[in-house]
Amino acid sequence: MFSRSVTSNMLVCDICTQEVLSEDDMKSHLLLTHMEQDNYCPFCTIAGLAYDELHHHIQSAHADTLEAWSSDEEHPEEMNKPPTSFFSSSNNTVTEKSYPGNHMKLYPNEIRLPLNIGLDNNKIQSSLKAEDVTSNAPSSSGLTCKADASCSPLTTNESALRSTIFDQELLNQCHSQSIVSTPNATSSGDTVLGCPFCLDVKSSIEEIEFHVRTEHEDLLDSPSKGNTSQEYECPICSMLCANEHLLQEHVNLHLEESYCDEAKISNDLILARQLQAEEYKRQRADESKKEMEEFRKLQRQFGLDNSGGYRQQSMQNLEKAVARGRVQPMEFHRHKVQMMESLATGVDDGRTRTSGVVEALHHYYNIAAPEVCRVWLCSPLDHYSNSAGDRGWGCGFRNFQMLLSSILMSDSYRHCLQECGHIPCIPKIQSLIEDAWKEGFDPQGASHFSGKLQGTKAWIGASEIYCLLTSLKIKCRILDFHKPSSTSGTHPLLFEWVLNYYAPDASETGGKVWCSSKPAIYLQHQGHSRTIVGIEERKNKSYCLLIFDPGCPSEAMQRLTKCNIDSAALKHLRKYVGSLKHKQYQIVAADGVLLPEEKAARLQMSKVFRAERIP
């Protein structure tokens, strides 16, 4: 950190260019002047470094400057050049020379040192005394200064600004760049002052001082010994910032990023909700469409799709039969006339009716059927098969026709059905049910069909049969076998109830056939209905129901009226316990005639319809 002067044997400090006599004096000088004080680089703005750090900084960052000094020392004659070689004294022209690190400007009668030379006002004044410095003679340290009015004692403000005055010859040694004339100089000799930190030019020291303190205040502040600059910690990421302004900008960046993230999250959330709402809307639309399709399917299945009723279906099927050659045109017109007459009178045309089946069964059991111990039969009745006009939906109406024919053939019921002395056709039965609803029977059932059956293909069940019989003053019961009564999924209690229904009123015949005066029983299960006309007791102590099915063609039923009935011919009539495996069965059984008071009571009871549940 020190070198030996060429002109003398004195040692020169590389930091402040102070000359001492010996190495011990140099060590003391470095210890007292530089190690115990804050060290500043004489060539740039670096400050607050330790001695070793400052030495390393000068050797690495300002090696070219040190080499220039060494070259100057090898030619001592250049050290004695007067200052006029650097400034033109004839016209007092301001010259400017670039200085590394702070772009310092030089003016006549002013020699400036680097800002961070570390000299105070007293040192500057002592260095500028006339007895130590002359204008034409070199000093022992190689430094020269003009001894004129400019070396007068400095004020506090001027000392802060002029603390950078340095010897002209030192600047010549430190810089190798050429002197450039300042364009702002005037020929009148007016002094123009420039900012040592920027290229701004002012006309007076006061303006320069004001400019420096307002624009470069942070550069004037130098850290004191043992007091490091305050650092500000970011409350978000704990990053250290040099000042409050940087901290504020850093935190603002966090806030902007947070705002952007929140905006992005908000946008994503809005988009997700929109997509979810669209998905729910699509699902609801699909579900609604599916429900509508299922509803229409059920409407078609139960004949509530307004596709026409008995008359329309009859005409369509007759026309199809004619088109396929199954029916001759003459027969087509004959059937059409019969249908129109039946619809006009409300009486069934009888084309699907089969009579005498119960009588034929009575004869068969008397002469055959050795596997049967006893058999109970209902009162005589006619069998009604489905026709082309009601195929697929008219089983309930055909079973009512069978039940009604059995009631009309019984002496105990005939007098109450004087207004209904004939078996009505299907459209007439629909009209009778609508009349029962209008009286007030089964309002829930009426609401289900919207109070209309005529002109539709709607199915009817046990509740409609019950309401119709009750409106005709027929006492009847509706029973609901709502679940199987055995572990095998069958309904033995249903067989037991039918046996008890026919057996007590059976007339003594002296044989195995018992003929009852009670009408047939309406039997309903899911999707179909049939009519129970009797029950068999077999030798193995099992029971078998005799059932008329409207789905059985009239030709098959007519074969039963022949004398050659055999066990195979009764196969479609016999239903054993294991054959009835539907989960639920309902039956409607006639049980006498209603008085007007009883009919009114049942009318009130039917408003909340309840069936007898077994078990």
Coordinates of C-alpha atoms in Angstrom, one line a residue:
M1 CA 0.0 0.0 0.0
F2 CA 3.0 2.3 -0.3
S3 CA 5.9 3.1 -2.7
R4 CA 9.2 4.9 -2.7
S5 CA 9.4 8.3 -4.3
V6 CA 11.8 8.6 -7.3
T7 CA 12.9 12.2 -6.5
S8 CA 13.6 11.4 -2.9
N9 CA 14.1 8.5 -0.5
M10 CA 10.8 9.2 1.2
L11 CA 7.9 6.6 1.2
V12 CA 4.6 7.6 -0.3
C13 CA 1.2 6.3 0.8
D14 CA -0.8 4.9 -2.1
I15 CA -4.0 5.8 -0.4
C16 CA -3.6 9.5 0.4
T17 CA -0.1 10.1 -1.2
Q18 CA 1.3 11.2 2.2
E19 CA 5.2 11.1 2.4
V20 CA 7.0 9.6 5.4
L21 CA 10.6 9.0 6.2
S22 CA 10.7 5.4 7.2
E23 CA 8.7 2.2 7.1
D24 CA 7.9 2.4 10.8
D25 CA 6.4 5.9 10.2
M26 CA 4.4 4.5 7.2
K27 CA 3.0 1.7 9.4
S28 CA 2.0 4.2 12.0
H29 CA 0.5 6.4 9.4
L30 CA -1.6 3.5 7.9
L31 CA -2.6 2.4 11.4
L32 CA -3.7 5.9 12.6
T33 CA -4.9 7.4 9.4
H34 CA -6.5 4.5 7.5
M35 CA -7.1 1.5 9.7
E36 CA -8.8 3.3 12.6
Q37 CA -10.8 5.5 10.3
D38 CA -13.2 4.7 7.6
N39 CA -11.3 3.9 4.4
Y40 CA -12.3 5.4 1.1
C41 CA -11.1 4.6 -2.3
P42 CA -9.4 7.7 -3.8
F43 CA -10.4 6.8 -7.4
C44 CA -14.1 5.8 -7.1
T45 CA -17.1 6.0 -4.7
I46 CA -16.3 2.8 -2.8
A47 CA -16.3 3.5 1.0
G48 CA -16.5 1.7 4.3
L49 CA -14.0 -1.1 3.5
A50 CA -11.4 -2.6 5.7
Y51 CA -7.7 -2.0 5.1
D52 CA -7.1 -5.4 3.4
E53 CA -10.3 -5.0 1.3
L54 CA -9.4 -1.5 0.3
H55 CA -5.9 -2.6 -0.7
H56 CA -7.3 -5.5 -2.8
H57 CA -9.8 -3.1 -4.4
I58 CA -7.1 -0.6 -5.5
Q59 CA -4.8 -3.3 -6.8
S60 CA -7.6 -4.9 -8.8
A61 CA -9.8 -2.1 -9.9
H62 CA -7.3 0.8 -10.4
A63 CA -4.2 -1.1 -11.5
D64 CA -3.9 1.2 -14.6
T65 CA -3.9 4.3 -12.4
L66 CA -1.1 2.9 -10.3
E67 CA 0.9 2.1 -13.4
A68 CA 0.4 5.7 -14.6
W69 CA 1.8 7.0 -11.3
S70 CA 4.8 4.7 -11.6
S71 CA 5.5 6.0 -15.1
D72 CA 5.3 9.6 -13.9
E73 CA 7.8 8.8 -11.1
E74 CA 10.3 7.5 -13.7
H75 CA 10.2 10.9 -15.4
P76 CA 10.4 13.5 -12.6
E77 CA 10.9 16.3 -15.0
E78 CA 7.3 16.1 -15.9
M79 CA 6.4 16.6 -12.3
N80 CA 7.8 20.1 -12.4
K81 CA 5.6 21.4 -15.2
P82 CA 3.6 24.4 -14.2
P83 CA -0.2 24.3 -14.1
T84 CA -0.5 26.5 -17.1
S85 CA 0.3 23.4 -19.2
F86 CA -3.0 22.0 -18.2
F87 CA -5.1 25.2 -18.3
S88 CA -4.9 28.0 -20.8
S89 CA -4.2 31.2 -18.8
S90 CA -4.6 33.5 -21.7
N91 CA -8.3 33.2 -22.3
N92 CA -9.3 31.5 -19.0
T93 CA -11.0 28.8 -21.1
V94 CA -12.6 26.0 -19.2
T95 CA -11.3 22.6 -20.1
E96 CA -12.8 19.3 -19.3
K97 CA -11.2 16.0 -18.7
S98 CA -12.9 12.7 -18.1
Y99 CA -12.3 11.1 -14.7
P100 CA -13.1 7.5 -14.1
G101 CA -16.0 6.9 -11.8
N102 CA -17.4 10.4 -11.3
H103 CA -17.0 12.3 -14.6
M104 CA -15.3 15.2 -12.8
K105 CA -15.0 18.6 -14.6
L106 CA -12.0 20.9 -14.1
Y107 CA -12.1 24.7 -14.1
P108 CA -9.4 27.5 -13.9
N109 CA -8.0 28.2 -10.5
E110 CA -9.7 25.0 -9.2
I111 CA -8.0 21.7 -8.7
R112 CA -10.4 18.9 -7.5
L113 CA -9.8 15.7 -5.7
P114 CA -12.0 12.6 -5.9
L115 CA -15.1 13.0 -3.6
N116 CA -14.1 10.2 -1.3
I117 CA -10.5 11.1 -0.6
G118 CA -11.4 11.3 3.0
L119 CA -10.0 14.8 3.8
D120 CA -11.9 17.2 6.0
N121 CA -12.0 21.0 5.7
N122 CA -9.1 21.5 8.1
K123 CA -6.8 19.2 6.2
I124 CA -7.6 21.0 3.0
Q125 CA -6.9 24.4 4.5
S126 CA -3.6 23.2 6.0
S127 CA -2.6 21.7 2.7
L128 CA -3.2 25.0 1.0
K129 CA -1.0 27.2 3.1
A130 CA 1.3 29.5 1.3
E131 CA 4.5 28.4 3.1
D132 CA 3.8 24.7 2.1
V133 CA 2.5 25.2 -1.4
T134 CA 3.8 27.6 -4.1
S135 CA 2.4 28.3 -7.4
N136 CA 5.6 27.6 -9.4
A137 CA 7.7 25.2 -7.2
P138 CA 7.0 21.6 -6.6
S139 CA 6.4 20.4 -3.1
S140 CA 8.1 17.4 -1.5
S141 CA 5.1 15.3 -2.2
G142 CA 4.9 16.3 -5.9
L143 CA 1.6 18.2 -5.3
T144 CA 1.1 21.8 -6.5
C145 CA -1.6 24.4 -5.9
K146 CA -2.3 28.0 -7.0
A147 CA -1.8 30.3 -4.1
D148 CA -4.4 32.9 -4.9
A149 CA -7.7 34.0 -3.6
S150 CA -9.3 30.6 -4.3
C151 CA -7.3 29.2 -1.4
S152 CA -9.0 31.3 1.2
P153 CA -10.6 29.5 4.1
L154 CA -13.7 27.5 3.0
T155 CA -17.2 27.8 4.5
T156 CA -19.0 24.6 5.6
N157 CA -21.0 24.3 2.4
E158 CA -18.0 25.1 0.2
S159 CA -15.9 22.5 2.1
A160 CA -18.5 19.8 1.4
L161 CA -18.4 20.7 -2.3
R162 CA -14.7 21.4 -2.6
S163 CA -13.5 18.4 -0.6
T164 CA -12.5 16.9 -3.8
I165 CA -9.8 19.4 -4.8
F166 CA -6.6 17.7 -5.8
D167 CA -3.4 18.7 -7.3
Q168 CA -3.3 19.4 -11.1
E169 CA -0.2 17.3 -11.6
L170 CA -1.8 14.4 -9.7
L171 CA -4.7 14.5 -12.2
N172 CA -2.2 14.6 -15.0
Q173 CA -0.6 11.5 -13.6
C174 CA -3.9 9.7 -13.0
H175 CA -5.6 10.3 -16.4
S176 CA -4.3 9.7 -19.9
Q177 CA -7.3 11.1 -21.8
S178 CA -7.0 14.3 -23.8
I179 CA -8.3 17.7 -22.7
V180 CA -11.5 18.7 -24.4
S181 CA -12.8 22.2 -24.4
T182 CA -16.2 22.7 -22.8
P183 CA -18.7 24.1 -25.3
N184 CA -20.5 25.9 -22.4
A185 CA -17.5 28.1 -21.8
T186 CA -17.9 31.7 -22.7
S187 CA -15.2 34.0 -24.1
S188 CA -16.1 36.6 -21.6
G189 CA -14.4 34.8 -18.9
D190 CA -17.5 33.8 -16.9
T191 CA -16.9 30.7 -14.7
V192 CA -19.2 27.8 -15.5
L193 CA -19.5 25.1 -12.8
G194 CA -20.5 21.4 -13.6
C195 CA -21.9 18.8 -11.3
P196 CA -19.3 16.2 -10.4
F197 CA -21.9 13.4 -10.6
C198 CA -23.8 14.2 -13.8
L199 CA -23.4 16.4 -16.9
D200 CA -25.5 19.2 -15.5
V201 CA -23.9 22.7 -15.7
K202 CA -24.6 25.6 -13.3
S203 CA -23.3 29.2 -13.2
S204 CA -22.6 29.4 -9.4
I205 CA -21.4 27.4 -6.5
E206 CA -24.7 27.9 -4.7
E207 CA -26.6 26.4 -7.6
I208 CA -24.2 23.5 -7.8
E209 CA -24.5 22.9 -4.1
F210 CA -28.3 23.0 -4.2
H211 CA -28.3 20.7 -7.2
V212 CA -25.9 18.2 -5.5
R213 CA -27.8 18.1 -2.2
T214 CA -31.2 17.7 -3.9
E215 CA -30.4 15.4 -6.8
H216 CA -27.4 13.4 -5.3
E217 CA -28.0 13.4 -1.6
D218 CA -27.6 9.7 -1.4
L219 CA -24.1 9.9 -2.9
L220 CA -23.0 12.5 -0.3
D221 CA -23.9 10.3 2.6
S222 CA -21.0 8.2 3.7
P223 CA -21.2 5.5 6.4
S224 CA -19.5 6.3 9.6
K225 CA -17.3 3.9 11.5
G226 CA -19.1 1.0 13.2
N227 CA -22.5 2.1 11.7
T228 CA -23.6 0.1 8.7
S229 CA -26.5 1.3 6.5
Q230 CA -30.0 0.2 7.6
E231 CA -31.6 -2.6 5.7
Y232 CA -35.3 -3.1 5.4
E233 CA -36.8 -6.6 5.4
C234 CA -39.7 -7.5 3.2
P235 CA -42.7 -8.7 5.3
I236 CA -43.7 -11.2 2.6
C237 CA -40.5 -13.0 1.5
S238 CA -38.0 -11.6 4.1
M239 CA -35.8 -10.2 1.4
L240 CA -33.5 -7.3 2.6
C241 CA -33.7 -4.0 0.7
A242 CA -31.3 -1.1 0.9
N243 CA -33.8 1.7 1.5
E244 CA -37.5 2.3 1.9
H245 CA -38.1 3.1 -1.8
L246 CA -36.8 -0.3 -2.9
L247 CA -38.8 -2.0 -0.2
Q248 CA -41.9 -0.2 -1.3
E249 CA -41.3 -1.2 -4.9
H250 CA -40.6 -4.8 -3.9
V251 CA -43.7 -5.1 -1.8
N252 CA -45.8 -3.5 -4.6
L253 CA -44.5 -6.3 -6.9
H254 CA -45.7 -8.8 -4.4
L255 CA -49.1 -7.2 -4.2
E256 CA -49.3 -7.0 -8.0
E257 CA -48.4 -10.7 -8.3
S258 CA -50.9 -11.5 -5.5
Y259 CA -53.6 -9.5 -7.3
C260 CA -52.8 -11.2 -10.6
D261 CA -52.9 -14.6 -8.8
E262 CA -56.2 -13.8 -7.1
A263 CA -57.6 -12.5 -10.4
K264 CA -56.5 -15.6 -12.1
I265 CA -58.0 -17.8 -9.3
S266 CA -61.2 -15.8 -9.5
N267 CA -61.4 -16.1 -13.2
D268 CA -60.7 -19.9 -12.9
L269 CA -63.3 -20.2 -10.3
I270 CA -65.9 -18.3 -12.4
L271 CA -65.0 -20.5 -15.4
A272 CA -65.3 -23.6 -13.3
R273 CA -68.7 -22.6 -11.9
Q274 CA -69.9 -21.8 -15.4
L275 CA -68.7 -25.2 -16.7
Q276 CA -70.4 -26.8 -13.7
A277 CA -73.6 -25.0 -14.3
E278 CA -73.6 -25.9 -18.0
E279 CA -72.9 -29.5 -17.0
Y280 CA -75.8 -29.5 -14.5
K281 CA -78.0 -27.9 -17.1
R282 CA -77.1 -30.5 -19.7
Q283 CA -77.6 -33.3 -17.2
R284 CA -81.0 -31.9 -16.2
A285 CA -81.9 -31.6 -19.9
D286 CA -80.9 -35.2 -20.5
E287 CA -82.7 -36.4 -17.4
S288 CA -85.8 -34.4 -18.4
K289 CA -85.6 -35.8 -21.9
K290 CA -85.2 -39.4 -20.6
E291 CA -88.1 -38.9 -18.1
M292 CA -90.3 -37.6 -20.9
E293 CA -89.4 -40.6 -23.1
E294 CA -90.2 -43.0 -20.2
F295 CA -93.4 -41.2 -19.5
R296 CA -94.5 -41.4 -23.1
K297 CA -93.6 -45.1 -23.2
L298 CA -95.8 -45.6 -20.1
Q299 CA -98.5 -43.6 -21.8
R300 CA -98.4 -45.8 -24.8
Q301 CA -98.2 -48.9 -22.7
F302 CA -101.3 -48.0 -20.6
G303 CA -103.1 -46.4 -23.5
L304 CA -102.9 -42.7 -22.4
D305 CA -101.1 -41.4 -25.5
N306 CA -104.3 -40.2 -27.2
S307 CA -103.7 -42.6 -30.0
G308 CA -107.4 -43.5 -30.2
G309 CA -109.6 -46.0 -28.4
Y310 CA -111.6 -49.1 -29.2
R311 CA -113.3 -47.8 -32.3
Q312 CA -110.1 -46.5 -34.0
Q313 CA -108.1 -49.7 -33.2
S314 CA -110.9 -51.8 -34.6
M315 CA -111.1 -50.0 -37.8
Q316 CA -107.3 -50.0 -38.2
N317 CA -107.0 -53.7 -37.6
L318 CA -109.9 -54.5 -40.0
E319 CA -108.2 -52.4 -42.7
K320 CA -104.9 -54.2 -42.2
A321 CA -106.6 -57.6 -42.4
V322 CA -108.3 -56.6 -45.6
A323 CA -105.0 -55.3 -47.0
R324 CA -103.3 -58.6 -46.1
G325 CA -106.1 -60.7 -47.6
R326 CA -107.2 -62.2 -44.3
V327 CA -110.7 -60.6 -44.5
Q328 CA -112.8 -60.3 -47.5
P329 CA -114.3 -56.8 -48.3
M330 CA -117.8 -58.2 -47.7
E331 CA -116.9 -59.4 -44.3
F332 CA -115.1 -56.1 -43.5
H333 CA -118.3 -54.1 -44.2
R334 CA -120.3 -56.6 -42.1
H335 CA -118.0 -56.3 -39.1
K336 CA -118.0 -52.5 -39.5
V337 CA -121.8 -52.4 -39.4
Q338 CA -121.9 -54.7 -36.3
M339 CA -119.3 -52.5 -34.5
M340 CA -121.2 -49.3 -35.3
E341 CA -124.4 -50.8 -34.0
S342 CA -122.7 -52.0 -30.8
L343 CA -121.3 -48.6 -30.2
A344 CA -124.6 -46.9 -30.8
T345 CA -126.5 -49.3 -28.4
G346 CA -123.8 -49.8 -25.9
V347 CA -124.2 -53.6 -26.0
D348 CA -121.4 -55.9 -26.8
D349 CA -121.8 -57.6 -30.2
G350 CA -120.9 -61.0 -28.8
R351 CA -118.4 -62.0 -31.4
T352 CA -115.8 -63.0 -28.8
R353 CA -118.3 -64.6 -26.3
T354 CA -118.2 -68.3 -25.5
S355 CA -121.1 -69.7 -23.4
G356 CA -121.6 -73.0 -21.6
V357 CA -118.0 -73.5 -20.4
V358 CA -118.9 -73.9 -16.7
E359 CA -121.6 -76.5 -17.6
A360 CA -119.1 -78.4 -19.6
L361 CA -116.6 -78.4 -16.7
H362 CA -119.4 -79.7 -14.4
H363 CA -120.0 -82.6 -16.7
Y364 CA -116.3 -83.4 -17.1
Y365 CA -115.6 -83.6 -13.4
N366 CA -118.5 -85.9 -12.9
I367 CA -117.3 -88.5 -15.4
A368 CA -113.6 -87.9 -15.4
A369 CA -110.7 -86.3 -13.6
P370 CA -109.8 -89.1 -11.2
E371 CA -106.9 -87.1 -9.7
V372 CA -109.4 -84.6 -8.3
C373 CA -111.1 -85.2 -5.0
R374 CA -113.5 -82.3 -5.1
V375 CA -114.1 -79.1 -7.1
W376 CA -116.0 -75.9 -6.4
L377 CA -117.4 -73.9 -9.3
C378 CA -118.9 -70.4 -9.5
S379 CA -122.3 -69.6 -10.9
P380 CA -122.5 -70.0 -14.7
L381 CA -120.9 -67.3 -16.8
D382 CA -119.7 -66.5 -20.4
H383 CA -116.1 -66.2 -21.5
Y384 CA -115.1 -63.0 -23.3
S385 CA -112.0 -62.9 -25.4
N386 CA -110.0 -59.9 -26.6
S387 CA -110.9 -58.7 -30.0
A388 CA -109.0 -56.7 -32.6
G389 CA -110.3 -53.5 -31.1
D390 CA -108.9 -54.0 -27.6
R391 CA -106.0 -56.4 -28.0
G392 CA -103.2 -55.4 -25.7
W393 CA -105.1 -53.3 -23.2
G394 CA -108.7 -54.6 -22.8
C395 CA -108.2 -57.5 -20.4
G396 CA -109.8 -55.5 -17.5
F397 CA -112.9 -54.7 -19.5
R398 CA -113.3 -58.4 -20.7
N399 CA -112.9 -59.7 -17.1
F400 CA -115.6 -57.3 -16.0
Q401 CA -117.9 -58.6 -18.7
M402 CA -117.3 -62.2 -17.4
L403 CA -117.9 -61.1 -13.8
L404 CA -121.0 -59.2 -14.8
S405 CA -122.4 -62.1 -16.8
S406 CA -121.9 -64.3 -13.7
I407 CA -123.8 -61.7 -11.6
L408 CA -126.7 -61.4 -14.1
M409 CA -127.1 -65.2 -14.1
S410 CA -127.6 -65.2 -10.3
D411 CA -131.1 -64.7 -9.0
S412 CA -129.8 -62.7 -5.9
Y413 CA -128.3 -59.9 -8.0
R414 CA -130.6 -59.8 -11.0
H415 CA -133.1 -57.4 -9.6
C416 CA -130.6 -54.7 -8.8
L417 CA -129.3 -54.6 -12.4
Q418 CA -132.5 -53.9 -14.2
E419 CA -130.9 -50.9 -16.0
C420 CA -128.0 -53.1 -17.1
G421 CA -129.8 -56.2 -18.4
H422 CA -127.2 -56.8 -21.1
I423 CA -123.4 -57.1 -21.2
P424 CA -122.1 -53.6 -22.2
C425 CA -119.4 -53.1 -24.8
I426 CA -116.0 -51.7 -23.9
P427 CA -116.8 -48.0 -24.7
K428 CA -120.0 -48.4 -22.6
I429 CA -118.0 -49.8 -19.7
Q430 CA -115.6 -46.8 -20.0
S431 CA -118.6 -44.5 -19.8
L432 CA -120.0 -46.3 -16.7
I433 CA -116.6 -45.9 -14.9
E434 CA -116.6 -42.2 -15.7
D435 CA -120.1 -41.9 -14.3
A436 CA -118.9 -43.5 -11.1
W437 CA -116.1 -41.0 -10.8
K438 CA -118.5 -38.2 -11.3
E439 CA -120.6 -39.5 -8.4
G440 CA -117.4 -39.2 -6.2
F441 CA -116.0 -42.7 -6.2
D442 CA -112.2 -43.0 -6.1
P443 CA -111.2 -39.3 -6.7
Q444 CA -107.5 -40.4 -6.8
G445 CA -108.1 -42.9 -9.6
A446 CA -110.1 -40.3 -11.5
S447 CA -107.3 -37.8 -11.2
H448 CA -104.8 -40.5 -12.5
F449 CA -106.9 -40.8 -15.7
S450 CA -107.8 -37.1 -15.8
G451 CA -111.4 -38.2 -15.5
K452 CA -111.5 -39.6 -19.0
L453 CA -111.5 -43.2 -20.4
Q454 CA -113.6 -43.0 -23.5
G455 CA -111.6 -42.7 -26.7
T456 CA -108.5 -44.0 -25.0
K457 CA -106.7 -47.3 -24.5
A458 CA -106.2 -46.9 -20.8
W459 CA -105.8 -50.0 -18.7
I460 CA -108.1 -50.5 -15.7
G461 CA -107.5 -52.5 -12.5
A462 CA -109.1 -53.8 -9.4
S463 CA -110.0 -50.3 -8.0
E464 CA -111.9 -49.3 -11.1
I465 CA -113.8 -52.6 -11.1
Y466 CA -114.6 -52.1 -7.4
C467 CA -115.9 -48.5 -8.0
L468 CA -118.0 -49.6 -11.0
L469 CA -119.7 -52.5 -9.1
T470 CA -120.3 -50.3 -6.0
S471 CA -121.9 -47.6 -8.2
L472 CA -124.2 -50.4 -9.6
K473 CA -125.2 -51.2 -6.0
I474 CA -123.2 -54.5 -5.9
K475 CA -121.6 -55.1 -2.5
C476 CA -118.1 -56.3 -3.1
R477 CA -114.7 -56.6 -1.4
I478 CA -111.3 -55.7 -2.6
L479 CA -108.4 -57.6 -1.1
D480 CA -104.7 -57.0 -1.5
F481 CA -102.2 -60.0 -1.2
H482 CA -99.4 -57.5 -1.1
K483 CA -96.6 -60.0 -0.5
P484 CA -96.0 -63.8 -0.8
S485 CA -97.2 -65.8 2.1
S486 CA -94.7 -68.6 1.8
T487 CA -90.9 -68.8 1.7
S488 CA -91.0 -70.1 -1.9
G489 CA -92.5 -66.7 -3.1
T490 CA -96.0 -68.1 -3.6
H491 CA -99.5 -67.1 -2.2
P492 CA -101.1 -70.1 -0.5
L493 CA -103.3 -67.7 1.5
L494 CA -104.9 -66.6 -1.8
F495 CA -105.9 -70.3 -2.5
E496 CA -107.2 -70.7 1.0
W497 CA -109.3 -67.5 0.7
V498 CA -110.9 -68.6 -2.6
L499 CA -111.7 -72.0 -1.1
N500 CA -113.4 -70.4 1.9
Y501 CA -115.3 -68.0 -0.5
Y502 CA -116.9 -70.9 -2.5
A503 CA -117.1 -73.8 0.0
P504 CA -119.5 -72.5 2.7
D505 CA -122.2 -71.6 0.1
A506 CA -121.8 -74.7 -2.0
S507 CA -125.0 -76.7 -2.5
E508 CA -124.9 -80.5 -1.7
T509 CA -124.7 -82.4 -5.0
G510 CA -123.8 -85.7 -3.6
G511 CA -120.7 -85.9 -5.7
K512 CA -117.3 -84.3 -6.0
V513 CA -118.6 -81.2 -7.9
W514 CA -119.9 -78.4 -5.8
C515 CA -121.8 -75.6 -7.6
S516 CA -121.9 -72.2 -5.8
S517 CA -124.3 -69.4 -6.3
K518 CA -121.6 -66.9 -5.9
P519 CA -120.2 -65.0 -8.9
A520 CA -116.8 -65.3 -10.3
I521 CA -113.7 -63.5 -8.7
Y522 CA -111.8 -60.8 -10.5
L523 CA -108.0 -61.5 -10.2
Q524 CA -105.5 -58.7 -10.9
H525 CA -101.7 -58.7 -10.9
Q526 CA -99.0 -56.5 -12.5
G527 CA -99.7 -56.2 -16.3
H528 CA -102.7 -58.5 -16.6
S529 CA -106.0 -59.6 -15.1
R530 CA -108.0 -62.8 -15.2
T531 CA -111.2 -64.4 -13.7
I532 CA -111.3 -67.2 -11.1
V533 CA -114.3 -69.5 -11.8
G534 CA -113.5 -72.4 -9.4
I535 CA -110.9 -74.3 -7.3
E536 CA -109.9 -78.0 -7.3
E537 CA -108.8 -80.1 -4.4
R538 CA -106.6 -82.9 -5.6
K539 CA -105.8 -86.2 -4.0
N540 CA -102.4 -85.1 -2.9
K541 CA -104.1 -82.4 -0.8
S542 CA -102.9 -79.5 -3.1
Y543 CA -105.2 -76.9 -4.6
C544 CA -105.6 -75.7 -8.2
L545 CA -107.4 -72.6 -9.3
L546 CA -109.6 -72.7 -12.4
I547 CA -109.1 -69.4 -14.3
F548 CA -110.6 -67.8 -17.4
D549 CA -108.1 -65.7 -19.3
P550 CA -109.4 -63.1 -21.8
G551 CA -106.2 -63.6 -23.8
C552 CA -107.3 -67.2 -24.6
P553 CA -108.9 -67.2 -28.1
S554 CA -112.6 -67.9 -28.3
E555 CA -111.9 -71.0 -30.6
A556 CA -109.9 -72.7 -27.8
M557 CA -112.7 -72.0 -25.3
Q558 CA -115.3 -73.3 -27.7
R559 CA -113.5 -76.7 -27.8
L560 CA -114.2 -77.0 -24.1
T561 CA -117.9 -77.1 -24.7
K562 CA -117.5 -80.3 -26.7
C563 CA -118.1 -83.6 -25.1
N564 CA -114.6 -84.9 -25.6
I565 CA -112.9 -82.8 -22.9
D566 CA -109.7 -84.2 -21.5
S567 CA -107.0 -83.3 -19.0
A568 CA -104.9 -81.7 -21.7
A569 CA -107.7 -79.4 -22.7
L570 CA -107.9 -77.9 -19.2
K571 CA -104.2 -77.2 -19.1
H572 CA -104.6 -73.4 -19.8
L573 CA -107.3 -73.2 -17.2
R574 CA -105.5 -74.8 -14.2
K575 CA -103.2 -72.6 -12.1
Y576 CA -101.3 -74.3 -9.3
V577 CA -99.8 -72.7 -6.2
G578 CA -96.4 -72.7 -7.9
S579 CA -97.8 -71.0 -11.0
L580 CA -98.8 -67.7 -9.3
K581 CA -95.4 -66.2 -8.4
H582 CA -96.1 -62.5 -8.8
K583 CA -95.2 -60.4 -5.8
Q584 CA -98.7 -58.9 -5.4
Y585 CA -102.2 -60.0 -6.3
Q586 CA -105.5 -58.2 -5.8
I587 CA -109.0 -59.7 -6.0
V588 CA -112.5 -58.2 -6.3
A589 CA -115.4 -60.5 -5.1
A590 CA -119.1 -59.7 -5.1
D591 CA -120.8 -60.3 -1.8
G592 CA -124.4 -59.2 -2.0
V593 CA -126.5 -56.1 -2.8
L594 CA -126.0 -52.6 -1.3
L595 CA -128.7 -50.5 0.3
P596 CA -128.8 -46.8 -0.6
E597 CA -127.3 -46.0 2.9
E598 CA -124.5 -48.5 2.4
K599 CA -123.7 -47.2 -1.0
A600 CA -123.4 -43.6 0.4
A601 CA -121.1 -44.9 3.2
R602 CA -118.9 -46.7 0.7
L603 CA -118.9 -43.6 -1.5
Q604 CA -117.3 -41.6 1.4
M605 CA -114.9 -44.4 2.2
S606 CA -113.7 -44.6 -1.4
K607 CA -112.4 -41.0 -1.2
V608 CA -109.5 -42.5 0.8
F609 CA -109.2 -45.8 -0.9
R610 CA -108.0 -48.7 1.2
A611 CA -108.0 -52.4 0.4
E612 CA -108.1 -55.3 2.8
R613 CA -104.5 -56.5 3.1
I614 CA -103.6 -60.2 3.5
P615 CA -101.5 -61.1 5.3

